XYZ file of N, CA and C in Angstrom:
738
model
N 0.659 -1.331 -0.595
C 0.456 -0.518 -0.125
C 0.891 1.587 0.199
N 0.074 1.918 -0.198
C 1.209 3.665 -0.282
C 0.443 3.946 -1.189
N 1.188 5.650 -0.266
C 0.131 7.434 -0.494
C -0.722 7.010 0.274
N -1.657 7.815 0.952
C -2.916 7.948 1.210
C -3.743 6.754 1.800
N -3.431 5.416 1.149
C -3.753 4.302 1.320
C -2.762 3.113 2.357
N -3.779 3.382 3.669
C -2.720 2.736 5.072
C -2.624 1.271 4.660
N -2.513 0.012 5.830
C -3.011 -0.879 6.187
C -3.814 -0.422 6.921
N -5.090 -1.429 7.043
C -5.509 -1.152 8.116
C -6.195 -2.841 8.626
N -6.242 -2.630 9.845
C -6.958 -3.379 10.354
C -8.340 -3.182 11.089
N -8.387 -4.764 11.388
C -9.785 -4.828 12.381
C -9.396 -5.390 13.624
N -9.980 -4.448 14.563
C -9.586 -5.192 16.230
C -10.638 -5.618 17.020
N -11.234 -6.288 17.112
C -13.009 -6.214 18.345
C -12.495 -6.000 19.980
N -13.012 -5.691 20.287
C -12.645 -5.870 22.236
C -11.767 -4.955 21.721
N -11.983 -3.675 20.920
C -11.112 -2.770 20.971
C -10.972 -1.786 21.936
N -11.748 -1.248 22.744
C -12.888 -0.248 23.211
C -11.562 -0.155 24.866
N -11.367 -1.368 24.996
C -11.272 -1.750 26.107
C -9.930 -2.530 26.644
N -8.886 -2.801 27.853
C -8.252 -3.821 27.811
C -7.073 -3.897 26.643
N -6.606 -5.342 27.105
C -5.472 -5.448 25.426
C -5.572 -5.135 24.097
N -7.529 -5.442 23.702
C -7.620 -4.572 22.655
C -7.702 -3.262 22.069
N -7.937 -1.982 23.525
C -7.651 -1.021 22.795
C -5.668 -1.133 22.901
N -4.406 -1.714 24.015
C -3.476 -1.412 23.452
C -3.239 -2.184 22.485
N -4.177 -2.912 21.765
C -3.295 -3.639 20.358
C -3.718 -2.085 19.624
N -4.689 -1.519 19.441
C -5.693 -0.646 18.388
C -4.745 0.140 18.320
N -3.827 0.752 19.755
C -2.667 1.568 19.342
C -1.554 1.637 19.190
N -1.019 0.263 19.719
C -0.048 0.019 18.927
C 0.126 -0.478 17.782
N -0.856 -0.809 16.629
C -1.050 -0.923 15.426
C -0.947 0.218 14.844
N -2.366 1.024 15.492
C -1.892 2.732 14.797
C -0.548 2.661 15.039
N 0.510 2.608 15.532
C 1.226 3.393 15.580
C 2.894 2.766 14.763
N 2.077 1.837 14.047
C 2.667 1.330 12.971
C 2.228 2.057 11.437
N 1.080 2.741 11.998
C 0.622 3.000 10.265
C -0.564 2.162 10.051
N -1.109 1.594 10.874
C -2.442 0.684 9.905
C -3.201 2.012 10.933
N -3.705 2.187 10.071
C -6.133 2.339 9.763
C -6.227 1.792 10.673
N -6.843 2.009 11.881
C -7.763 1.059 12.360
C -9.274 1.401 13.152
N -10.166 0.036 12.599
C -11.741 -0.625 12.887
C -11.804 -0.395 14.265
N -12.163 0.223 15.489
C -12.185 -0.978 16.954
C -13.508 -1.292 17.316
N -13.741 -2.134 16.875
C -14.899 -2.939 16.893
C -15.357 -2.765 19.000
N -16.452 -2.540 19.079
C -16.715 -2.516 20.600
C -18.202 -3.194 21.224
N -18.653 -3.248 22.142
C -19.814 -3.846 22.244
C -21.143 -2.863 22.795
N -20.868 -2.577 23.876
C -21.551 -1.367 25.020
C -20.987 -0.497 25.086
N -19.894 0.444 25.494
C -19.531 1.242 25.704
C -19.283 1.661 24.829
N -19.751 3.519 24.146
C -19.131 4.009 22.922
C -18.335 4.699 23.739
N -18.304 5.766 24.802
C -18.008 6.386 25.181
C -16.258 5.985 25.040
N -15.759 5.090 25.737
C -14.881 4.232 26.083
C -14.431 3.602 24.697
N -14.581 3.456 23.538
C -14.365 3.619 22.355
C -14.185 4.441 21.653
N -15.508 5.951 21.496
C -14.544 6.944 21.398
C -12.960 7.605 22.182
N -12.822 6.907 23.170
C -11.518 7.635 24.136
C -10.362 7.035 23.302
N -10.683 5.660 23.020
C -9.610 5.062 22.307
C -9.569 5.180 20.887
N -10.807 5.683 20.045
C -10.095 6.404 18.819
C -9.216 7.914 18.895
N -9.655 8.491 20.200
C -9.969 10.246 20.565
C -8.004 10.016 20.835
N -7.779 9.116 21.429
C -5.963 8.375 21.394
C -5.067 8.473 19.829
N -5.711 6.933 19.938
C -5.219 6.733 18.191
C -5.612 8.408 16.963
N -6.121 9.258 17.101
C -6.506 10.674 16.376
C -4.890 11.603 16.806
N -5.079 10.963 18.035
C -4.102 12.312 18.894
C -2.873 12.061 18.215
N -2.242 10.581 18.501
C -1.074 10.310 18.156
C -0.913 10.161 16.603
N -2.057 11.156 15.687
C -1.638 10.846 14.288
C -2.177 10.076 13.031
N -3.192 9.132 14.576
C -3.211 7.225 13.917
C -4.547 7.967 13.043
N -5.189 6.657 12.065
C -6.850 7.058 11.692
C -7.382 5.797 12.459
N -8.131 6.180 12.653
C -9.417 5.215 13.545
C -10.870 5.480 13.237
N -11.440 4.337 13.687
C -12.878 4.885 13.718
C -13.319 3.642 14.655
N -15.057 4.208 15.316
C -15.491 2.461 15.794
C -16.348 2.337 15.893
N -16.409 1.011 15.899
C -17.632 0.629 15.150
C -18.506 -0.522 16.555
N -20.105 -0.415 16.592
C -19.985 -0.755 18.153
C -20.815 -2.899 17.129
N -20.694 -3.859 17.754
C -20.879 -5.275 16.830
C -21.127 -5.819 17.825
N -21.828 -6.722 17.664
C -21.898 -8.293 18.689
C -20.708 -9.439 17.769
N -20.160 -10.538 17.735
C -19.312 -10.336 17.835
C -19.304 -11.624 17.183
N -20.288 -12.308 17.621
C -21.519 -13.630 17.286
C -22.466 -13.541 16.981
N -22.814 -11.641 15.838
C -23.765 -11.452 15.146
C -23.259 -11.563 14.293
N -23.162 -12.841 12.463
C -22.623 -12.285 11.784
C -23.568 -10.895 10.626
N -24.417 -10.360 10.712
C -25.046 -9.316 10.888
C -23.984 -8.295 11.245
N -23.899 -8.292 12.267
C -22.567 -7.240 12.656
C -21.594 -6.646 11.689
N -20.970 -8.236 12.535
C -19.373 -8.699 11.872
C -19.407 -8.068 10.658
N -20.435 -8.842 9.495
C -20.472 -8.212 7.667
C -20.470 -6.799 8.376
N -21.456 -6.354 8.433
C -21.199 -4.787 9.071
C -20.222 -3.709 9.570
N -19.198 -4.168 10.403
C -18.452 -4.094 10.720
C -16.511 -3.560 9.084
N -17.015 -4.858 8.899
C -15.527 -5.234 7.518
C -16.334 -4.189 6.840
N -17.583 -3.403 6.721
C -18.046 -3.071 5.530
C -17.245 -1.767 6.153
N -17.526 -1.505 7.274
C -16.753 0.430 7.647
C -15.689 0.122 7.198
N -14.808 -0.593 7.414
C -12.942 -0.206 7.847
C -12.790 -0.850 6.217
N -13.720 -1.334 4.916
C -13.751 -1.125 3.992
C -13.781 0.442 3.201
N -15.079 0.593 3.959
C -15.621 2.465 3.402
C -14.402 2.901 3.976
N -14.085 2.689 5.033
C -13.377 4.003 5.329
C -12.453 3.725 4.912
N -11.463 2.996 4.961
C -9.871 3.047 4.532
C -9.824 2.380 3.171
N -10.412 0.815 2.647
C -10.313 1.046 1.605
C -9.837 -0.649 1.504
N -10.092 -1.224 2.834
C -9.287 -2.232 2.171
C -9.506 -3.586 4.197
N -9.066 -4.591 3.934
C -8.344 -5.149 5.593
C -7.410 -5.760 5.271
N -6.525 -5.560 5.715
C -4.981 -6.318 5.965
C -4.535 -6.858 7.090
N -4.907 -6.412 8.830
C -5.310 -8.035 9.600
C -6.654 -7.510 10.661
N -6.566 -9.002 11.158
C -8.240 -9.011 11.746
C -6.753 -9.508 13.105
N -7.288 -8.699 13.710
C -6.416 -9.215 15.578
C -8.867 -8.928 16.208
N -9.163 -10.454 17.224
C -10.275 -10.673 17.573
C -9.754 -11.335 18.692
N -9.910 -9.695 19.712
C -9.536 -9.897 21.418
C -10.720 -10.233 22.249
N -12.304 -9.742 21.790
C -13.681 -9.513 22.183
C -13.362 -10.855 22.898
N -13.504 -11.168 24.155
C -14.036 -12.335 24.314
C -15.011 -12.731 25.930
N -15.420 -13.487 26.419
C -15.794 -12.623 27.795
C -15.373 -14.768 28.698
N -15.543 -13.972 29.588
C -15.100 -14.659 31.135
C -16.125 -14.892 31.805
N -15.587 -16.132 32.703
C -16.337 -16.735 33.287
C -15.999 -18.047 34.715
N -15.885 -17.885 36.235
C -14.354 -18.100 36.844
C -16.394 -19.675 37.572
N -15.506 -20.861 37.648
C -16.320 -21.435 38.035
C -16.341 -23.012 38.127
N -15.909 -23.584 38.896
C -16.018 -24.836 38.832
C -16.636 -26.155 38.238
N -16.323 -26.647 37.136
C -17.315 -28.040 36.127
C -19.036 -27.933 37.329
N -18.958 -28.243 38.609
C -19.366 -29.540 38.758
C -20.965 -27.618 39.224
N -20.534 -27.356 39.658
C -21.846 -25.523 40.016
C -21.066 -24.259 39.375
N -20.964 -24.288 37.608
C -21.623 -23.468 36.372
C -22.844 -23.751 37.158
N -23.323 -22.363 36.084
C -25.136 -22.161 36.204
C -24.582 -22.882 34.205
N -25.641 -23.563 33.334
C -25.165 -23.541 31.873
C -25.855 -22.289 31.754
N -26.658 -21.170 32.010
C -26.386 -19.917 31.028
C -25.537 -19.593 30.818
N -24.369 -19.177 31.736
C -23.151 -18.334 31.977
C -22.160 -19.820 30.593
N -22.266 -20.772 30.929
C -21.313 -21.359 30.259
C -21.974 -20.951 28.371
N -23.590 -20.470 28.587
C -24.001 -20.571 26.646
C -23.965 -19.283 26.515
N -23.577 -17.880 27.142
C -23.113 -16.868 26.643
C -21.717 -16.904 26.162
N -20.883 -17.933 27.316
C -19.657 -17.200 27.174
C -19.602 -18.361 25.972
N -19.761 -19.520 25.943
C -19.553 -19.531 24.362
C -19.840 -19.601 22.761
N -20.916 -18.645 23.114
C -22.172 -17.546 22.211
C -20.662 -16.824 21.580
N -19.664 -15.860 22.664
C -19.208 -15.005 22.517
C -17.425 -15.800 22.089
N -17.029 -16.346 22.801
C -15.881 -17.300 22.433
C -15.626 -17.847 21.508
N -16.689 -18.938 21.282
C -16.589 -19.908 19.546
C -17.725 -19.701 18.981
N -18.326 -18.624 19.198
C -19.209 -18.937 17.743
C -19.460 -17.443 17.227
N -18.996 -16.398 18.190
C -17.710 -14.190 17.633
C -16.452 -15.575 17.385
N -15.438 -16.107 17.350
C -14.157 -15.922 16.857
C -14.470 -17.006 15.406
N -15.637 -17.929 15.168
C -15.701 -18.393 14.185
C -16.563 -17.073 13.385
N -17.657 -16.678 13.818
C -18.002 -15.307 12.717
C -17.253 -14.613 12.462
N -16.387 -13.820 13.688
C -15.187 -13.421 13.019
C -14.215 -13.358 11.605
N -13.750 -15.213 12.057
C -12.724 -15.730 11.060
C -13.036 -15.588 9.988
N -14.625 -16.036 9.925
C -14.699 -16.670 7.828
C -15.564 -15.453 7.702
N -15.660 -13.989 8.276
C -15.581 -12.719 8.154
C -13.451 -12.347 6.841
N -13.300 -12.730 7.710
C -11.288 -12.054 7.757
C -11.612 -13.385 6.762
N -11.451 -14.722 6.476
C -10.844 -15.405 5.626
C -11.870 -14.935 4.194
N -12.771 -14.157 4.272
C -13.136 -13.874 3.220
C -13.098 -12.655 2.058
N -12.376 -11.617 3.816
C -12.307 -10.323 3.099
C -10.939 -10.052 3.365
N -9.396 -10.805 3.945
C -7.887 -10.273 4.208
C -7.774 -10.197 2.801
N -6.691 -8.781 2.397
C -5.782 -8.672 1.385
C -4.942 -9.603 1.712
N -4.047 -9.942 0.591
C -2.738 -10.805 0.355
C -1.537 -10.365 0.580
N -1.625 -10.729 1.866
C 0.128 -10.229 3.398
C -0.247 -10.128 4.151
N -2.158 -10.764 3.966
C -2.965 -10.425 5.572
C -2.675 -11.263 6.828
N -3.826 -11.039 8.017
C -2.929 -11.435 9.016
C -4.027 -12.079 9.530
N -4.398 -12.934 10.385
C -5.548 -12.924 11.355
C -4.962 -13.703 12.380
N -5.751 -12.514 13.616
C -4.806 -13.338 14.642
C -6.487 -13.130 15.677
N -6.145 -14.672 17.002
C -6.844 -14.872 17.064
C -6.462 -14.656 19.052
N -7.826 -14.746 19.993
C -6.917 -15.194 21.198
C -7.324 -16.391 22.075
N -6.918 -17.275 22.488
C -6.670 -18.154 22.966
C -6.207 -17.896 24.749
N -5.549 -18.411 25.316
C -5.254 -18.203 26.877
C -4.610 -19.523 26.919
N -3.595 -19.313 27.997
C -2.479 -19.473 28.416
C -3.313 -21.694 29.087
N -4.153 -20.411 29.753
C -4.633 -21.932 31.228
C -5.374 -22.782 30.254
N -5.676 -23.255 29.004
C -5.441 -24.834 28.278
C -5.076 -25.638 28.317
N -3.451 -25.075 28.798
C -3.062 -25.463 29.176
C -2.471 -25.763 30.503
N -2.606 -24.812 31.023
C -2.152 -24.624 32.478
C -3.192 -25.102 33.193
N -4.204 -26.045 33.153
C -5.658 -26.365 33.666
C -5.811 -25.990 34.375
N -5.861 -24.790 35.132
C -6.282 -23.918 36.140
C -7.367 -24.547 37.525
N -7.745 -25.199 38.587
C -9.612 -25.468 38.626
C -10.329 -23.700 38.459
N -11.309 -24.317 37.793
C -12.568 -23.357 37.947
C -13.103 -22.345 36.355
N -11.631 -23.069 35.501
C -11.339 -22.031 34.222
C -12.023 -23.267 33.456
N -13.492 -24.120 33.960
C -13.190 -24.944 32.583
C -13.602 -24.930 31.339
N -14.416 -24.053 31.628
C -15.959 -23.803 30.603
C -15.004 -22.023 29.503
N -14.203 -21.413 30.063
C -13.220 -20.750 29.773
C -12.064 -21.252 28.260
N -11.819 -22.222 29.584
C -10.442 -22.568 28.492
C -11.063 -23.870 27.468
N -12.292 -24.211 27.910
C -12.703 -25.177 26.931
C -12.777 -24.575 25.968
N -13.568 -23.058 25.913
C -14.195 -22.496 24.893
C -12.534 -21.508 24.141
N -11.303 -21.785 24.327
C -10.279 -21.141 23.977
C -9.758 -22.317 23.385
N -9.683 -23.844 23.752
C -9.320 -24.567 23.505
C -10.104 -24.791 21.990
N -11.936 -24.347 21.589
C -11.618 -24.492 20.722
C -11.150 -23.507 19.645
N -10.751 -22.043 20.378
C -10.585 -21.248 19.400
C -8.965 -21.427 18.509
N -8.194 -22.014 19.568
C -7.057 -22.995 18.726
C -7.258 -23.545 17.741
N -7.649 -25.191 17.575
C -8.779 -25.557 16.973
C -9.195 -25.002 15.264
N -9.954 -23.899 15.446
C -10.593 -23.214 14.092
C -8.960 -22.773 14.142
N -8.510 -22.215 14.890
C -7.241 -20.928 13.884
C -5.879 -21.888 13.157
N -5.606 -22.996 13.255
C -5.078 -24.137 12.572
C -5.479 -24.134 12.386
N -6.939 -25.041 12.054
C -7.473 -25.743 10.696
C -8.012 -24.175 10.003
N -8.105 -22.684 10.246
C -8.846 -21.590 8.586
C -7.613 -21.592 8.408
N -5.971 -21.820 9.516
C -4.629 -21.401 8.616
C -4.149 -22.523 7.762
N -4.375 -23.058 7.151
C -4.480 -24.355 6.356
C -5.599 -24.265 5.616
N -6.776 -24.011 5.613
C -7.948 -23.991 4.029
C -7.899 -22.731 3.555
N -6.386 -21.231 3.656
C -6.382 -20.448 3.604
C -4.580 -20.776 2.454
N -4.695 -21.912 2.395
C -3.000 -22.056 1.479
C -3.200 -21.466 -0.027
N -2.503 -21.078 -0.180
C -2.235 -20.319 -1.318
C -3.013 -18.429 -1.656
N -3.304 -18.175 0.012
C -3.673 -16.923 -0.120
C -2.820 -15.903 0.318
N -2.115 -16.264 0.600
C -0.706 -16.207 1.596
C -1.621 -14.641 2.534
N -1.845 -15.474 3.190
C -2.113 -15.079 4.997
C -2.470 -15.245 5.539
N -2.143 -15.498 7.572
C -1.410 -15.603 8.053
C -2.622 -15.890 8.964
N -1.940 -17.236 10.339
C -3.794 -17.039 10.954
C -2.648 -17.936 12.058
N -2.338 -17.145 13.177
C -2.423 -17.938 14.540
C -3.217 -16.975 16.396
N -3.037 -17.804 16.841
C -3.159 -17.070 17.860
C -2.741 -17.099 19.225
N -2.489 -16.036 19.681
C -2.253 -15.929 21.509
C -2.780 -15.758 22.130
N -1.936 -16.516 22.617
C -1.930 -16.937 24.286
C -1.752 -16.290 25.800
N -2.025 -16.239 26.218
C -1.757 -15.384 27.062
C -1.976 -15.794 28.651
N -1.156 -15.594 29.140
C -1.263 -15.479 30.244
C -1.431 -15.329 31.363
N -1.708 -15.101 32.586
C -2.415 -13.896 33.779
C -1.409 -12.651 33.444
N -2.590 -11.559 33.060
C -2.420 -10.323 32.270
C -3.818 -9.024 32.711
N -2.444 -8.107 33.814
C -3.509 -7.125 34.575
C -4.544 -5.723 33.624
N -4.736 -7.104 33.424
C -6.491 -5.930 32.863
C -7.773 -6.065 33.578
N -8.584 -5.270 33.454
C -9.843 -5.182 34.346
C -10.339 -6.236 34.629
N -10.442 -7.190 33.272
C -11.038 -8.246 33.541
C -10.596 -9.656 34.175
N -8.799 -9.576 34.418
C -8.435 -10.891 34.671
C -8.299 -10.480 36.115
N -8.258 -9.095 36.657
C -8.108 -8.244 38.122
C -9.592 -8.370 38.572
N -10.397 -8.202 38.457
C -12.342 -8.781 38.592
C -12.270 -10.044 39.826
N -12.847 -8.976 40.563
C -13.039 -10.663 41.608
C -12.143 -11.796 42.319
N -11.047 -10.979 41.755
C -9.859 -11.977 42.971
C -8.843 -11.286 43.627
N -9.189 -11.566 44.969
C -8.258 -10.505 46.204
C -6.398 -10.085 45.741
N -5.636 -10.063 46.421
C -4.821 -10.064 46.412
C -3.808 -10.995 46.451
N -3.847 -11.925 47.456
C -3.403 -12.500 46.648
C -3.081 -13.063 46.486
N -4.027 -13.571 45.793
C -4.190 -14.632 44.489
C -3.466 -13.677 43.395
N -3.966 -12.759 43.034
C -2.974 -11.529 41.927
C -1.643 -12.091 41.970
N -1.179 -11.965 44.042
C 0.489 -12.267 43.903
C 0.499 -13.560 43.251
N 0.067 -14.371 44.048
C 0.593 -16.070 43.692
C 0.041 -16.064 41.805
N -0.107 -15.526 41.273
C -0.451 -15.407 40.365
C 0.963 -14.939 39.405
N 0.986 -13.716 39.659
C 1.988 -12.865 39.546
C 3.095 -13.779 39.855
N 3.427 -14.333 40.401
C 4.798 -14.918 41.130
C 4.965 -16.818 39.713
N 4.552 -16.229 40.179
C 4.119 -17.912 38.672
C 5.273 -17.815 37.905
N 5.470 -16.821 36.745
C 6.333 -17.015 35.508
C 7.617 -16.910 36.492
N 8.783 -17.301 35.358
C 9.487 -16.560 35.587
C 10.768 -15.474 36.057
N 9.320 -14.717 35.557
C 10.170 -13.029 35.100
C 9.313 -12.484 36.124
N 8.091 -13.302 37.011
C 8.224 -13.363 38.220
C 6.838 -11.765 38.540
N 6.465 -10.967 37.447
C 5.110 -10.589 37.235
C 3.375 -10.403 36.105
N 2.725 -10.277 36.024
C 1.596 -10.300 35.620
C 1.872 -9.821 34.401
N 1.488 -10.139 33.083
C 2.158 -9.297 32.015
C 1.173 -8.081 31.975
N 1.424 -7.218 30.994
C 0.327 -6.541 30.628
C -0.161 -6.580 29.304
N -1.273 -5.826 28.645
C -1.582 -5.305 28.154
C -0.292 -5.175 26.533
N -0.367 -4.232 26.878
C 1.749 -3.866 25.733
C 2.071 -4.557 25.828
N 2.288 -5.794 26.241
C 3.444 -7.165 26.353
C 3.401 -7.522 25.150
N 1.268 -8.147 25.477
C 0.077 -8.640 24.522
C 0.472 -7.677 23.134
N 0.226 -6.835 22.930
C -0.017 -5.709 21.812
C 1.155 -5.940 20.903
N 2.073 -6.034 21.605
C 3.409 -6.324 20.916
C 4.121 -7.658 19.996
N 3.120 -8.427 20.503
C 3.091 -10.119 19.613
C 1.945 -9.938 19.003
N 1.167 -8.459 19.576
C -0.095 -8.946 17.824
C 0.671 -7.712 17.247
N 1.280 -7.023 17.390
C 2.292 -6.471 16.055
C 2.788 -6.990 15.706
N 4.019 -7.983 15.919
C 4.979 -8.858 14.990
C 4.046 -9.669 14.437
N 2.997 -10.177 14.820
C 2.085 -11.599 14.116
C 1.438 -10.534 12.662
N 0.817 -8.846 13.224
C 0.425 -8.728 11.950
C 1.303 -7.806 10.489
N 1.730 -7.342 10.851
C 3.421 -7.076 10.586
C 4.418 -7.671 9.797
N 4.545 -7.147 8.597
C 5.604 -8.121 7.291
C 6.586 -8.929 8.535
N 7.303 -8.395 10.037
C 8.611 -9.089 10.143
C 7.557 -10.946 10.599
N 6.311 -10.304 10.987
C 6.062 -11.923 11.274
C 5.440 -12.891 9.812
N 4.929 -12.382 9.078
C 4.375 -12.766 8.311
C 4.976 -14.468 8.288
N 6.562 -14.839 8.944
C 7.106 -16.486 8.335
C 5.174 -17.079 9.285
N 5.408 -16.704 10.244
C 5.268 -17.507 11.136
C 2.910 -17.364 10.703
N 2.732 -18.638 10.762
C 1.571 -18.915 10.527
C 1.781 -20.795 10.623
N -0.343 -20.599 11.498
C -0.893 -21.900 11.913
C -0.207 -22.399 13.821
N -0.027 -21.242 13.622
C -0.071 -21.000 15.278
C 0.061 -20.640 16.929
N -0.177 -21.432 16.898
C -0.134 -21.086 18.900
C 0.968 -19.628 19.850
N 0.602 -18.847 19.985
C 1.643 -18.330 20.860
C 1.357 -18.130 22.246
N 1.940 -18.507 22.707
C 1.900 -18.868 24.052
C 2.827 -17.174 25.280
N 2.362 -16.089 25.145
C 2.351 -15.097 25.848
C 2.374 -14.805 27.223
N 2.933 -15.422 28.151
C 2.997 -15.810 29.224
C 4.282 -15.844 30.410
N 5.519 -15.272 30.286
C 6.184 -14.544 30.473
C 7.427 -16.350 31.149
N 6.650 -17.461 30.698
C 7.531 -18.399 31.047
C 6.914 -19.377 32.091
N 5.387 -18.848 32.685
C 4.655 -19.603 33.260
C 4.113 -21.395 32.916
N 4.493 -21.797 34.384
C 4.037 -23.715 34.134
C 3.114 -23.748 35.007
């Protein structure tokens, strides 16, 4: 792309946490960003304003990631505003903690609607619309391998994301489009910290050899690498960005 036609990224969950950090990081790399949000237009507007203040291009688009019409319209908005789509970062997710025995199945259905169906719907549009040289980045979690108690439903939904990611990477043979998943470890976001006492947070922070929680900026650096030309040889992988936690 040259001149007034930047590379273009669609970032779901772009109004807060890791998604917002990724939107800003990609904008710093020259991407025009369509930041999707589900509920808080105020936070989304703040994210867009931050990108623009730094000299970047961004729009905010309301979208339920599990709704195929909303997601199609999200991609339409990115293409209309900026000319196409070159990277898709699907950071939107729902989270719930419970033992398997005690989980309310309505919570399970809501979680899987966002995390599994939502990932599939976004991936479907990405597969149809990403331009040559593009990248799709989905989000799993390192808990898939760590098997923490009370993460059963969440881990199961993210295991499905990993399976879908591997299949799609192979389905896009010949398209020059990469498909990878990032699997963060414990990361200091509002979603992660909510409901955890200081002792629990400190215990999790001490688990990695680097002896701290991850930050949204740590994860955004991985996303920027995978979305850009330097990371284009990485394909069909799950990147466990977790500081070495075991």
